Short mmCIF file of C-alpha atoms and ligand atoms in Angstrom, two decimals:
data_model
loop_
_atom_site.label_atom_id
_atom_site.label_comp_id
_atom_site.label_asym_id
_atom_site.label_seq_id
_atom_site.Cartn_x
_atom_site.Cartn_y
_atom_site.Cartn_z
CA MET A 1 -19.08 10.29 16.37
CA LYS A 2 -17.51 6.44 16.19
CA PRO A 3 -18.83 4.20 13.54
CA ALA A 4 -21.59 2.60 13.56
CA THR A 5 -21.74 -1.55 14.28
CA PHE A 6 -21.31 -3.32 10.32
CA ASP A 7 -19.47 -6.75 9.51
CA TYR A 8 -16.09 -7.62 8.71
CA VAL A 9 -14.17 -9.46 6.46
CA ALA A 10 -10.89 -9.58 5.49
CA PRO A 11 -10.21 -11.87 2.05
CA HIS A 12 -6.84 -13.20 0.71
CA THR A 13 -7.47 -13.05 -2.87
CA VAL A 14 -9.30 -11.43 -5.60
CA HIS A 15 -11.68 -14.18 -5.72
CA GLU A 16 -12.59 -14.02 -2.51
CA THR A 17 -13.45 -10.53 -2.62
CA LEU A 18 -15.50 -10.58 -5.39
CA ASP A 19 -17.95 -12.92 -4.20
CA ALA A 20 -18.02 -10.95 -0.54
CA LEU A 21 -18.97 -7.56 -3.35
CA GLY A 22 -21.61 -9.99 -5.16
CA ASP A 23 -23.86 -9.82 -1.50
CA THR A 24 -25.81 -6.46 -3.23
CA GLU A 25 -28.63 -6.83 -0.18
CA ARG A 26 -25.87 -4.86 1.61
CA ASP A 27 -24.38 -1.72 2.20
CA VAL A 28 -21.22 -3.85 1.33
CA ARG A 29 -17.70 -0.96 1.33
CA VAL A 30 -14.36 -1.81 0.16
CA LEU A 31 -11.70 -1.34 2.65
CA ALA A 32 -8.47 -0.23 1.30
CA GLY A 33 -6.94 2.64 2.90
CA GLY A 34 -9.55 4.00 4.93
CA GLN A 35 -8.48 6.92 4.89
CA SER A 36 -11.83 8.57 3.26
CA LEU A 37 -13.97 5.40 4.01
CA ILE A 38 -13.45 5.06 7.73
CA LEU A 39 -13.70 9.01 8.31
CA GLU A 40 -17.48 8.86 6.46
CA MET A 41 -18.53 6.14 8.58
CA HIS A 42 -17.35 8.43 12.07
CA LEU A 43 -19.40 10.87 10.69
CA GLN A 44 -21.78 8.15 10.05
CA ARG A 45 -22.16 9.77 5.97
CA ILE A 46 -21.70 5.72 5.40
CA ARG A 47 -23.14 3.13 7.54
CA PRO A 48 -21.91 -0.08 6.16
CA ASP A 49 -23.74 -3.33 7.05
CA LEU A 50 -19.82 -5.45 5.30
CA VAL A 51 -16.61 -4.19 5.09
CA VAL A 52 -14.25 -6.07 2.84
CA ASP A 53 -10.86 -5.40 3.65
CA ILE A 54 -8.66 -6.03 0.62
CA ASN A 55 -5.36 -5.28 2.38
CA ARG A 56 -4.61 -9.23 2.98
CA VAL A 57 -4.99 -9.73 -0.84
CA ALA A 58 -2.14 -10.75 -2.53
CA GLY A 59 -1.26 -9.31 -5.86
CA LEU A 60 -3.13 -5.90 -5.40
CA ASP A 61 -0.35 -3.99 -4.70
CA HIS A 62 1.92 -4.29 -7.69
CA LEU A 63 3.17 -1.03 -9.74
CA ASN A 64 4.21 -2.63 -13.20
CA LEU A 65 4.84 -0.99 -16.60
CA ASP A 66 2.90 -2.99 -19.21
CA ASN A 67 3.20 -1.95 -23.07
CA GLY A 68 3.66 1.80 -23.03
CA ALA A 69 1.66 2.27 -19.92
CA VAL A 70 2.04 1.73 -15.78
CA ARG A 71 -0.47 -0.04 -14.05
CA VAL A 72 -1.35 1.09 -10.62
CA GLY A 73 -2.22 -1.42 -8.68
CA ALA A 74 -5.08 -1.11 -5.96
CA LEU A 75 -2.77 -1.35 -2.91
CA VAL A 76 -0.63 0.55 -4.34
CA ARG A 77 -0.26 3.51 -1.34
CA HIS A 78 -0.39 7.57 -2.19
CA GLY A 79 3.86 7.66 -0.60
CA VAL A 80 5.11 5.15 -3.42
CA PHE A 81 4.22 8.24 -6.16
CA GLU A 82 6.77 10.65 -4.37
CA SER A 83 9.70 9.36 -5.65
CA PRO A 84 9.93 10.66 -9.54
CA GLN A 85 11.57 7.52 -10.29
CA ALA A 86 8.48 5.66 -9.05
CA VAL A 87 7.26 5.71 -12.66
CA PRO A 88 9.81 6.11 -15.66
CA GLY A 89 9.97 9.53 -17.34
CA PRO A 90 7.32 12.93 -17.14
CA LEU A 91 4.73 10.70 -15.68
CA GLY A 92 6.71 9.92 -12.71
CA ARG A 93 7.51 13.62 -12.08
CA LEU A 94 3.73 15.02 -12.32
CA PHE A 95 2.72 12.13 -10.08
CA ALA A 96 5.47 13.42 -7.99
CA LEU A 97 4.80 17.00 -8.43
CA ALA A 98 1.59 16.44 -7.04
CA VAL A 99 1.37 14.31 -4.55
CA VAL A 100 2.62 16.24 -2.35
CA ASN A 101 -0.47 18.14 -1.99
CA ILE A 102 -2.35 15.20 -1.01
CA ALA A 103 -2.78 15.36 2.77
CA HIS A 104 0.42 14.29 4.82
CA PRO A 105 2.96 11.47 5.26
CA PRO A 106 0.86 9.50 7.55
CA ILE A 107 -2.08 9.78 4.81
CA ARG A 108 -0.12 8.75 1.74
CA ALA A 109 1.43 5.90 3.89
CA ARG A 110 -1.76 4.41 3.90
CA GLY A 111 -4.50 5.96 1.13
CA THR A 112 -4.42 4.73 -2.13
CA MET A 113 -4.47 5.89 -5.40
CA VAL A 114 -7.62 3.85 -6.96
CA GLY A 115 -9.13 4.47 -3.35
CA SER A 116 -8.94 8.06 -4.83
CA LEU A 117 -10.73 6.53 -8.25
CA ALA A 118 -13.01 4.86 -6.32
CA TRP A 119 -14.45 7.77 -4.32
CA ALA A 120 -14.25 10.22 -6.49
CA HIS A 121 -14.23 13.62 -4.69
CA PRO A 122 -14.01 17.05 -6.49
CA ALA A 123 -11.03 17.80 -5.23
CA SER A 124 -9.18 14.92 -6.15
CA GLU A 125 -5.68 15.56 -7.81
CA TRP A 126 -5.23 11.75 -9.22
CA CYS A 127 -9.06 11.99 -9.95
CA ALA A 128 -7.81 15.13 -12.34
CA ILE A 129 -4.64 13.66 -13.53
CA ALA A 130 -6.65 10.19 -14.59
CA LEU A 131 -8.68 12.48 -16.88
CA ALA A 132 -6.20 14.23 -18.37
CA LEU A 133 -4.02 11.57 -19.30
CA ASP A 134 -6.64 8.88 -20.55
CA ALA A 135 -6.40 6.56 -18.17
CA ALA A 136 -8.17 3.37 -17.87
CA ILE A 137 -10.07 1.86 -14.84
CA GLU A 138 -9.61 -1.79 -14.93
CA VAL A 139 -12.98 -3.50 -12.75
CA ARG A 140 -13.99 -6.88 -11.99
CA SER A 141 -16.90 -8.97 -10.61
CA ALA A 142 -17.71 -12.03 -9.95
CA ASP A 143 -18.69 -12.77 -13.46
CA ARG A 144 -16.89 -10.17 -15.99
CA ALA A 145 -13.77 -8.15 -15.72
CA ARG A 146 -14.27 -4.87 -17.87
CA GLU A 147 -12.49 -1.84 -18.34
CA ILE A 148 -14.01 2.26 -18.06
CA ALA A 149 -12.53 4.23 -19.45
CA VAL A 150 -11.82 7.24 -18.05
CA HIS A 151 -14.44 10.09 -20.13
CA ASP A 152 -16.91 7.32 -19.01
CA TYR A 153 -15.90 6.83 -15.85
CA PHE A 154 -16.80 10.49 -13.85
CA ARG A 155 -20.22 11.13 -13.22
CA GLY A 156 -20.92 13.36 -10.51
CA ALA A 157 -19.51 13.62 -6.87
CA LEU A 158 -18.78 10.94 -5.34
CA GLN A 159 -20.59 9.25 -7.97
CA THR A 160 -18.49 6.78 -11.16
CA ALA A 161 -19.62 3.92 -13.78
CA ARG A 162 -18.29 0.93 -11.17
CA ALA A 163 -21.13 -1.13 -10.03
CA ARG A 164 -21.59 -1.82 -6.42
CA ASP A 165 -20.23 -5.88 -7.33
CA GLU A 166 -17.46 -4.48 -9.06
CA LEU A 167 -13.60 -4.37 -7.58
CA ILE A 168 -11.45 -2.01 -9.15
CA THR A 169 -8.24 -4.09 -9.62
CA SER A 170 -6.13 -1.22 -11.08
CA VAL A 171 -5.94 1.77 -12.86
CA ARG A 172 -3.96 1.86 -16.24
CA PHE A 173 -1.75 5.14 -17.11
CA PRO A 174 -0.25 5.20 -21.01
CA LEU A 175 3.38 6.93 -20.13
CA LEU A 176 3.98 9.86 -21.50
CA GLY A 177 6.81 10.79 -24.25
CA ASP A 178 10.14 12.18 -23.05
CA ASN A 179 9.33 15.15 -25.32
CA THR A 180 6.53 16.31 -22.66
CA GLY A 181 6.68 18.86 -20.33
CA VAL A 182 4.60 18.48 -16.98
CA GLY A 183 2.97 20.80 -14.22
CA PHE A 184 0.84 20.95 -11.33
CA ILE A 185 -0.12 23.62 -9.32
CA GLU A 186 -2.42 23.77 -6.23
CA HIS A 187 -4.46 26.48 -4.48
CA ARG A 188 -5.86 26.25 -0.75
CA ARG A 189 -6.25 27.97 2.48
CA THR A 190 -3.96 25.71 4.59
CA HIS A 191 -2.26 22.23 4.43
CA PHE A 192 -5.07 20.63 5.59
CA CYS A 193 -7.69 21.61 3.00
CA PHE A 194 -8.19 20.14 0.28
CA ALA A 195 -7.37 22.18 -3.14
CA GLN A 196 -9.75 25.18 -4.02
CA VAL A 197 -8.75 24.66 -7.30
CA ALA A 198 -5.41 22.88 -8.95
CA VAL A 199 -4.30 21.97 -12.28
CA ALA A 200 -2.23 19.37 -13.49
CA THR A 201 -0.68 20.32 -17.64
CA ALA A 202 1.21 17.61 -19.73
CA LEU A 203 2.78 19.15 -23.44
CA ALA A 204 3.59 17.65 -25.47
CA VAL A 205 6.76 19.38 -27.86
CA HIS A 206 7.65 19.00 -31.63
CA ASP A 207 10.24 21.21 -32.83
CA GLY A 208 9.78 24.30 -30.23
CA VAL A 209 5.65 24.17 -30.83
CA ILE A 210 3.06 22.42 -28.53
CA GLU A 211 1.83 19.86 -30.18
CA GLN A 212 -0.63 17.96 -27.80
CA ALA A 213 -2.19 20.06 -24.76
CA ARG A 214 -3.45 17.75 -21.51
CA ILE A 215 -4.81 19.77 -18.94
CA GLY A 216 -6.75 18.69 -16.23
CA LEU A 217 -8.63 21.02 -13.61
CA VAL A 218 -9.35 19.81 -9.73
CA ASN A 219 -12.23 20.80 -8.02
CA CYS A 220 -13.70 22.74 -10.81
CA ALA A 221 -16.93 21.47 -11.14
CA ASP A 222 -18.92 18.69 -9.28
CA ARG A 223 -16.48 16.48 -10.84
CA PRO A 224 -13.25 16.22 -12.44
CA VAL A 225 -12.41 18.40 -15.33
CA ARG A 226 -10.41 17.86 -18.68
CA ALA A 227 -10.11 21.48 -20.21
CA ARG A 228 -10.42 20.52 -24.10
CA ALA A 229 -11.21 24.16 -25.53
CA ALA A 230 -7.62 25.30 -23.55
CA GLU A 231 -5.91 22.09 -24.97
CA GLN A 232 -7.50 23.51 -28.73
CA ALA A 233 -6.43 26.60 -28.15
CA LEU A 234 -2.65 25.92 -27.17
CA VAL A 235 -1.97 23.22 -30.35
CA GLY A 236 0.60 24.85 -32.99
CA ALA A 237 2.07 27.50 -30.22
CA GLU A 238 4.97 27.68 -29.63
CA VAL A 239 6.45 26.41 -26.45
CA GLY A 240 8.90 29.68 -26.28
CA SER A 241 11.51 30.56 -23.97
CA PRO A 242 10.43 30.39 -19.78
CA GLY A 243 11.09 34.21 -19.29
CA THR A 244 12.36 35.55 -16.18
CA GLY A 245 9.47 38.16 -15.36
CA TYR A 246 6.65 37.12 -12.08
CA ARG A 247 3.80 37.39 -14.57
CA LEU A 248 3.39 36.86 -18.68
CA PRO A 249 2.06 39.37 -21.33
CA ASP A 250 -1.54 40.18 -21.51
CA GLY A 251 -1.70 37.84 -24.82
CA HIS A 252 0.48 35.36 -24.09
CA PRO A 253 -0.84 32.00 -25.15
CA PHE A 254 -0.63 30.44 -21.85
CA ILE A 255 -2.72 33.59 -20.31
CA ARG A 256 -5.61 32.88 -22.94
CA ALA A 257 -5.86 29.18 -22.66
CA GLY A 258 -6.20 30.29 -18.96
CA ARG A 259 -9.44 32.07 -19.77
CA ILE A 260 -10.50 30.03 -22.04
CA ALA A 261 -10.32 26.80 -19.55
CA ALA A 262 -11.64 29.40 -16.51
CA GLU A 263 -14.78 30.67 -18.97
CA GLN A 264 -15.37 27.43 -21.55
CA ASP A 265 -14.62 24.86 -19.74
CA ALA A 266 -15.11 24.73 -15.59
CA ALA A 267 -18.11 25.23 -14.09
CA PRO A 268 -17.37 25.97 -10.28
CA LEU A 269 -19.60 25.52 -7.89
CA ALA A 270 -19.55 28.12 -4.63
CA GLU A 271 -17.92 27.23 -1.77
CA PRO A 272 -17.41 28.92 1.28
CA TYR A 273 -14.18 31.27 1.17
CA ALA A 274 -14.46 31.08 -2.40
CA ASP A 275 -17.75 31.68 -4.82
CA PRO A 276 -17.50 30.41 -8.68
CA GLU A 277 -16.11 34.43 -9.83
CA TYR A 278 -13.02 33.97 -7.47
CA ARG A 279 -12.84 30.51 -8.36
CA ARG A 280 -12.89 31.08 -12.04
CA ASN A 281 -10.17 34.28 -11.97
CA ALA A 282 -7.93 31.20 -9.38
CA ILE A 283 -8.57 29.15 -12.45
CA ALA A 284 -6.99 31.37 -15.01
CA VAL A 285 -3.82 32.21 -12.82
CA LEU A 286 -3.08 28.70 -11.88
CA VAL A 287 -3.82 27.39 -15.66
CA GLY A 288 -1.12 29.81 -16.91
CA ARG A 289 0.92 29.03 -14.02
CA THR A 290 0.81 25.67 -14.68
CA LEU A 291 1.68 25.59 -18.23
CA ARG A 292 4.41 27.80 -18.01
CA GLN A 293 5.72 25.54 -15.66
CA ALA A 294 5.14 22.73 -17.89
CA ALA A 295 7.22 24.66 -20.46
CA THR A 296 10.22 25.15 -18.09
CA ASP A 297 9.80 21.30 -16.85
CA TYR A 298 10.06 20.54 -20.84
CA GLN A 299 12.80 23.14 -22.13
CA VAL A 300 14.84 21.90 -18.67
CA GLN A 301 14.67 18.54 -19.75
CA ALA A 302 15.86 19.12 -23.53
CA GLY A 303 18.41 21.01 -22.05
CA ASN A 304 19.61 17.27 -20.53
CA GLY A 305 18.99 15.68 -23.49
CA ALA A 306 15.51 14.42 -22.68
CA THR A 307 16.39 11.09 -21.63
CA GLY A 308 13.86 11.19 -18.81
CA GLY A 309 16.58 11.83 -15.63
CA ARG A 310 14.59 13.75 -12.50
CA LEU A 311 14.44 17.20 -12.29
CA MET B 1 -14.17 -10.84 16.52
CA LYS B 2 -10.41 -11.97 18.27
CA ILE B 3 -7.23 -10.28 17.47
CA LYS B 4 -3.62 -10.74 18.16
CA LEU B 5 -2.20 -7.48 18.51
CA THR B 6 2.12 -6.55 19.47
CA VAL B 7 1.70 -3.55 21.33
CA ASN B 8 5.60 -2.14 22.09
CA GLY B 9 6.62 -5.93 21.79
CA GLU B 10 3.90 -7.00 24.37
CA GLN B 11 1.67 -9.46 23.27
CA HIS B 12 -2.45 -8.75 23.57
CA SER B 13 -4.92 -11.15 22.47
CA LEU B 14 -7.64 -9.42 22.59
CA ASP B 15 -11.71 -9.27 21.31
CA VAL B 16 -12.86 -6.53 19.80
CA GLU B 17 -15.84 -5.52 17.97
CA PRO B 18 -14.86 -4.39 14.41
CA ARG B 19 -16.14 -0.71 14.72
CA ARG B 20 -13.27 0.24 17.51
CA ILE B 21 -10.68 2.06 15.64
CA LEU B 22 -7.06 1.14 16.80
CA ALA B 23 -6.59 4.65 19.25
CA ASP B 24 -9.50 3.41 21.00
CA VAL B 25 -8.62 -0.06 21.79
CA LEU B 26 -4.84 1.09 22.69
CA ARG B 27 -6.46 3.45 24.85
CA GLU B 28 -8.89 1.75 26.46
CA ASP B 29 -8.16 -2.18 26.54
CA CYS B 30 -4.28 -1.91 26.64
CA ARG B 31 -4.70 0.80 28.86
CA LEU B 32 -2.41 2.38 27.15
CA THR B 33 -3.49 6.76 26.75
CA GLY B 34 -0.27 8.22 25.96
CA THR B 35 -1.79 8.05 22.39
CA HIS B 36 -4.31 10.93 22.53
CA LEU B 37 -7.72 11.53 19.83
CA GLY B 38 -7.88 15.44 18.95
CA CYS B 39 -10.21 15.27 15.75
CA GLU B 40 -11.37 11.53 14.98
CA HIS B 41 -10.62 12.79 11.34
CA GLY B 42 -7.32 12.29 10.19
CA VAL B 43 -6.34 16.22 10.44
CA CYS B 44 -4.78 16.82 13.83
CA GLY B 45 -2.13 14.05 13.83
CA ALA B 46 -2.18 13.50 17.48
CA CYS B 47 -3.03 9.80 17.23
CA THR B 48 -0.03 8.93 15.27
CA VAL B 49 1.37 5.32 15.98
CA LEU B 50 3.58 3.26 13.95
CA VAL B 51 1.99 -0.12 12.81
CA ASP B 52 4.84 -2.30 11.84
CA GLY B 53 7.19 0.32 11.59
CA GLU B 54 5.53 2.67 9.52
CA ALA B 55 3.30 6.30 10.80
CA VAL B 56 -0.23 6.09 10.56
CA ARG B 57 -2.86 7.73 11.90
CA ALA B 58 -4.68 5.78 14.44
CA CYS B 59 -8.47 7.44 14.47
CA LEU B 60 -8.16 5.93 10.39
CA MET B 61 -7.25 2.31 11.61
CA LEU B 62 -9.68 -0.30 12.27
CA ALA B 63 -8.17 -2.50 15.51
CA VAL B 64 -9.40 -5.20 13.47
CA GLN B 65 -7.04 -4.18 10.46
CA CYS B 66 -3.64 -4.99 12.90
CA ASP B 67 -3.94 -8.86 13.85
CA GLY B 68 -1.18 -9.82 13.80
CA ARG B 69 0.15 -6.59 13.19
CA SER B 70 3.18 -4.64 15.42
CA VAL B 71 2.21 -1.74 16.88
CA ARG B 72 4.11 1.34 18.72
CA THR B 73 3.60 3.75 20.82
CA VAL B 74 4.68 6.80 22.61
CA GLU B 75 5.10 4.24 25.42
CA GLY B 76 7.60 2.39 23.88
CA LEU B 77 9.93 4.96 22.64
CA SER B 78 12.10 4.87 26.06
CA SER B 79 14.60 2.07 26.23
CA PRO B 80 13.65 -0.99 28.74
CA ASP B 81 15.35 0.48 31.41
CA GLY B 82 13.81 4.24 30.89
CA GLU B 83 16.53 5.85 28.99
CA PRO B 84 14.37 8.52 26.89
CA HIS B 85 14.59 8.06 23.15
CA PRO B 86 16.60 10.61 21.47
CA LEU B 87 14.04 12.44 20.08
CA GLN B 88 12.71 12.45 23.69
CA ARG B 89 16.01 14.45 25.14
CA ALA B 90 16.00 16.52 22.00
CA PHE B 91 11.98 17.87 22.52
CA SER B 92 13.46 18.61 26.43
CA ALA B 93 16.30 20.29 25.20
CA GLU B 94 14.70 22.87 22.55
CA HIS B 95 11.10 23.12 24.62
CA ALA B 96 9.26 21.01 21.71
CA LEU B 97 6.36 21.23 23.55
CA GLN B 98 3.97 23.37 26.37
CA CYS B 99 0.90 21.37 26.98
CA GLY B 100 1.73 17.94 25.22
CA PHE B 101 -1.22 17.15 24.07
CA CYS B 102 -0.13 16.86 20.47
CA THR B 103 3.30 15.91 21.42
CA PRO B 104 2.86 11.77 21.51
CA GLY B 105 2.10 12.25 17.86
CA PHE B 106 4.54 14.56 16.73
CA LEU B 107 7.27 11.93 18.43
CA MET B 108 6.00 9.31 16.52
CA VAL B 109 5.92 10.99 13.03
CA ALA B 110 9.66 12.10 13.78
CA ALA B 111 10.57 8.18 15.21
CA GLY B 112 8.91 6.41 12.05
CA ALA B 113 10.76 8.80 9.35
CA LEU B 114 13.92 8.87 11.78
CA GLU B 115 14.27 4.90 11.74
CA ALA B 116 13.39 3.89 8.25
CA ASP B 117 16.34 7.04 7.36
CA PRO B 118 18.36 8.31 9.69
CA THR B 119 19.55 10.77 7.45
CA ILE B 120 16.73 12.66 7.21
CA ALA B 121 18.88 15.27 9.10
CA ASP B 122 20.11 16.62 5.83
CA ASP B 123 16.63 16.85 3.69
CA SER B 124 14.98 20.02 5.70
CA GLU B 125 12.53 19.84 2.94
CA ARG B 126 11.33 16.10 4.58
CA ILE B 127 11.37 17.53 7.97
CA ASP B 128 9.10 20.69 6.94
CA GLY B 129 7.55 17.60 6.24
CA LEU B 130 6.96 15.67 9.56
CA VAL B 131 6.56 19.10 10.63
CA GLU B 132 3.23 20.04 8.94
CA SER B 133 1.94 16.63 9.30
CA ASN B 134 0.06 16.67 13.04
CA ILE B 135 -0.74 19.65 14.46
CA CYS B 136 0.31 21.62 17.77
CA ARG B 137 -1.84 24.94 18.97
CA CYS B 138 0.63 25.86 21.65
CA THR B 139 4.51 26.12 20.00
CA GLY B 140 4.39 27.02 17.02
CA TYR B 141 5.71 24.68 15.60
CA GLU B 142 9.44 26.27 15.24
CA PRO B 143 11.22 24.41 18.62
CA ILE B 144 9.21 20.68 17.09
CA ARG B 145 11.31 21.64 13.56
CA ARG B 146 14.16 22.17 15.91
CA ALA B 147 14.14 19.44 18.03
CA ILE B 148 13.55 16.61 15.10
CA MET B 149 17.10 18.19 13.09
CA ARG B 150 18.40 17.58 16.65
CA ALA B 151 17.32 14.15 16.63
CA ALA B 152 18.42 13.70 13.26
CA ALA B 153 22.19 15.06 13.26
CA GLU B 154 22.90 13.17 16.60
CA SER B 155 21.23 9.71 15.69
CA ALA B 156 23.40 10.53 11.55
CA SER B 157 26.44 11.25 13.43
CA ARG B 158 25.71 7.89 15.90
CA GLY B 159 25.57 6.38 12.45
CA LYS B 160 28.88 7.16 11.40
CA PRO B 161 31.80 4.72 11.88
C1 FAD C 1 -6.60 14.71 6.63
C2 FAD C 1 -6.92 14.21 5.28
C3 FAD C 1 -6.64 15.06 4.41
C4 FAD C 1 -6.74 14.48 3.02
N1 FAD C 1 -6.70 15.40 1.89
C5 FAD C 1 -6.42 15.33 0.68
C6 FAD C 1 -6.14 15.89 -0.69
O1 FAD C 1 -5.59 16.65 -0.39
N2 FAD C 1 -6.75 15.33 -1.68
C7 FAD C 1 -6.99 14.17 -1.99
O2 FAD C 1 -7.67 14.12 -3.31
N3 FAD C 1 -7.82 12.98 -0.93
C8 FAD C 1 -7.07 14.22 0.23
N4 FAD C 1 -7.55 12.75 1.40
C9 FAD C 1 -8.62 11.85 1.44
C10 FAD C 1 -7.06 10.59 0.94
O3 FAD C 1 -6.33 11.00 -0.15
C11 FAD C 1 -7.28 9.07 1.27
O4 FAD C 1 -6.62 8.13 1.02
C12 FAD C 1 -8.54 9.12 -0.66
O5 FAD C 1 -9.99 9.53 -0.61
C13 FAD C 1 -9.11 7.25 -0.57
O6 FAD C 1 -8.26 5.98 -0.83
P1 FAD C 1 -7.95 5.02 0.38
O7 FAD C 1 -7.66 4.44 -0.24
O8 FAD C 1 -8.09 5.73 1.52
O9 FAD C 1 -9.58 4.93 0.17
P2 FAD C 1 -10.94 4.24 1.57
O10 FAD C 1 -11.20 5.22 2.00
O11 FAD C 1 -10.49 2.59 2.04
O12 FAD C 1 -12.00 4.09 0.46
C14 FAD C 1 -12.81 5.23 0.05
C15 FAD C 1 -13.73 4.57 -1.22
O13 FAD C 1 -13.85 3.97 -2.28
C16 FAD C 1 -13.67 2.88 -2.42
N5 FAD C 1 -12.51 2.17 -2.80
C17 FAD C 1 -11.90 2.04 -2.29
N6 FAD C 1 -11.15 1.06 -3.11
C18 FAD C 1 -11.80 0.30 -4.11
C19 FAD C 1 -11.41 -0.83 -5.21
N7 FAD C 1 -9.83 -1.18 -5.59
N8 FAD C 1 -12.58 -1.28 -5.49
C20 FAD C 1 -13.79 -0.74 -5.19
N9 FAD C 1 -14.15 0.24 -4.56
C21 FAD C 1 -13.19 0.84 -3.65
C22 FAD C 1 -14.36 2.10 -0.76
O14 FAD C 1 -15.26 1.14 -0.75
C23 FAD C 1 -14.75 3.50 -0.21
O15 FAD C 1 -15.73 4.18 -1.01
C24 FAD C 1 -7.52 13.32 2.97
C25 FAD C 1 -7.69 12.51 3.46
C26 FAD C 1 -7.58 12.75 5.27
C27 FAD C 1 -7.50 11.56 6.69
S1 FES C 2 -7.45 12.28 16.38
FE1 FES C 2 -6.52 10.96 14.82
S2 FES C 2 -5.42 12.64 13.15
FE2 FES C 2 -6.63 14.17 14.85
S1 FES C 3 2.19 21.91 22.94
FE1 FES C 3 0.23 21.98 22.85
S2 FES C 3 -0.88 21.30 21.28
FE2 FES C 3 1.35 21.71 20.55
#
């Protein structure tokens, strides 16, 4: 199918954009990368009255550091994060591990991180990472600006706390300390599919002991999930040496955390080719593997003097 | 809506509805039917073209978004005297096409990467990423990978002093 008719504007300033979004009588949609919106318009699952193309708005493509955090503007494309140096330290490594799982280079050249957060698909890598890392969503409407803490933001599949007249101008991530090891592993049927399950982790380590664990689960419920019970179970555990065997022993803290994430944190839905039982099994396995990857990342970095250099 | 597109160096002044995607406007208004449409979902990559030098899916971009921009399609790959592009020669040499439906998309995704960075021949993971970007139902991909490697190696050696 082809998109149904709509009106189109391409403002040059945030101010003009917010004016256009203020028309709440009609179905008004922001067009960022268009890699979800135009697809939905082809399928006519979305038939906007007005499309507000923000690609010509000045100042939305900034990626900058601000007081221990990185602020990602609404027009920063996925592809930017392919380089682990785009963002300093472990956060840049985590983004680089995750981003290659999002579609392909031509889609990553257009699609944006903020667009993914706005769309809020349960299988979005960025959404689960934002949730695990306590990101803040910065929004503006014609008469106010506010910040939405990420744990208040996701309300279900494709549902968020953003009001219809609000533009997400940027998302802010606190940087991760140099004592952090990161991991990201995704499982899917083919590269053209969305994640069946994916896991993001960041382990903050002090004296060989896990001080804080962050675990984000992708496509493990109707919205992104933070695996808080599993995180709690890891605090105080030793990161240990990564070991050489293919599997960790059954009683290992990472294996235990995987089981807790699958049974207590996740709420997987049935999907074609993946019933909830299968998915719980996949979650347990992937959480364990991702924690191990993060522990290895920590050790490699610590061995290199933990300067936040590249892997 | 009135827009100006530069396609393969040639200016086109067009009047298009906002709902029309770039691929349709290239095919129907500019009469450049080398850009193919397979899925119209961003998946197959047959529609890949360069917009301001960057490979994008022409089925997931509106033509009006390209107002004032420069588009390059498979018709713009060969030199003005008709000499095939190194990628086209490499695709022929490596038998990287059978039915040819996917070929314009693969050529453009490779051309975008190669022109941005002539050293991609050294990075087999990057080349794998390009080959995985699009779908080919005939060749089994390996000849396509070899063709891109061949063209990349050629352009890298040409780039050396
Ligand atoms: C073949 C294919 C495979 C894909 N695979 C994956 C994948 O594996 N993982 C994944 O996460 N994504 C995947 N995607 C989707 C892709 O990542 C999109 O880029 C992303 O979901 C949306 O970002 P966008 O910038 O393209 O937003 P758009 O498509 O422009 O917008 C999406 C929605 O968000 C709204 N919106 C966008 N920006 C703003 C803003 N600043 N303020 C308010 N509202 C806004 C729009 O109005 C629209 O409703 C895939 C897409 C394709 C075509
Ligand atoms: S037609 Fe555009 S990706 Fe298939
Ligand atoms: S050559 Fe037939 S689809 Fe690729």
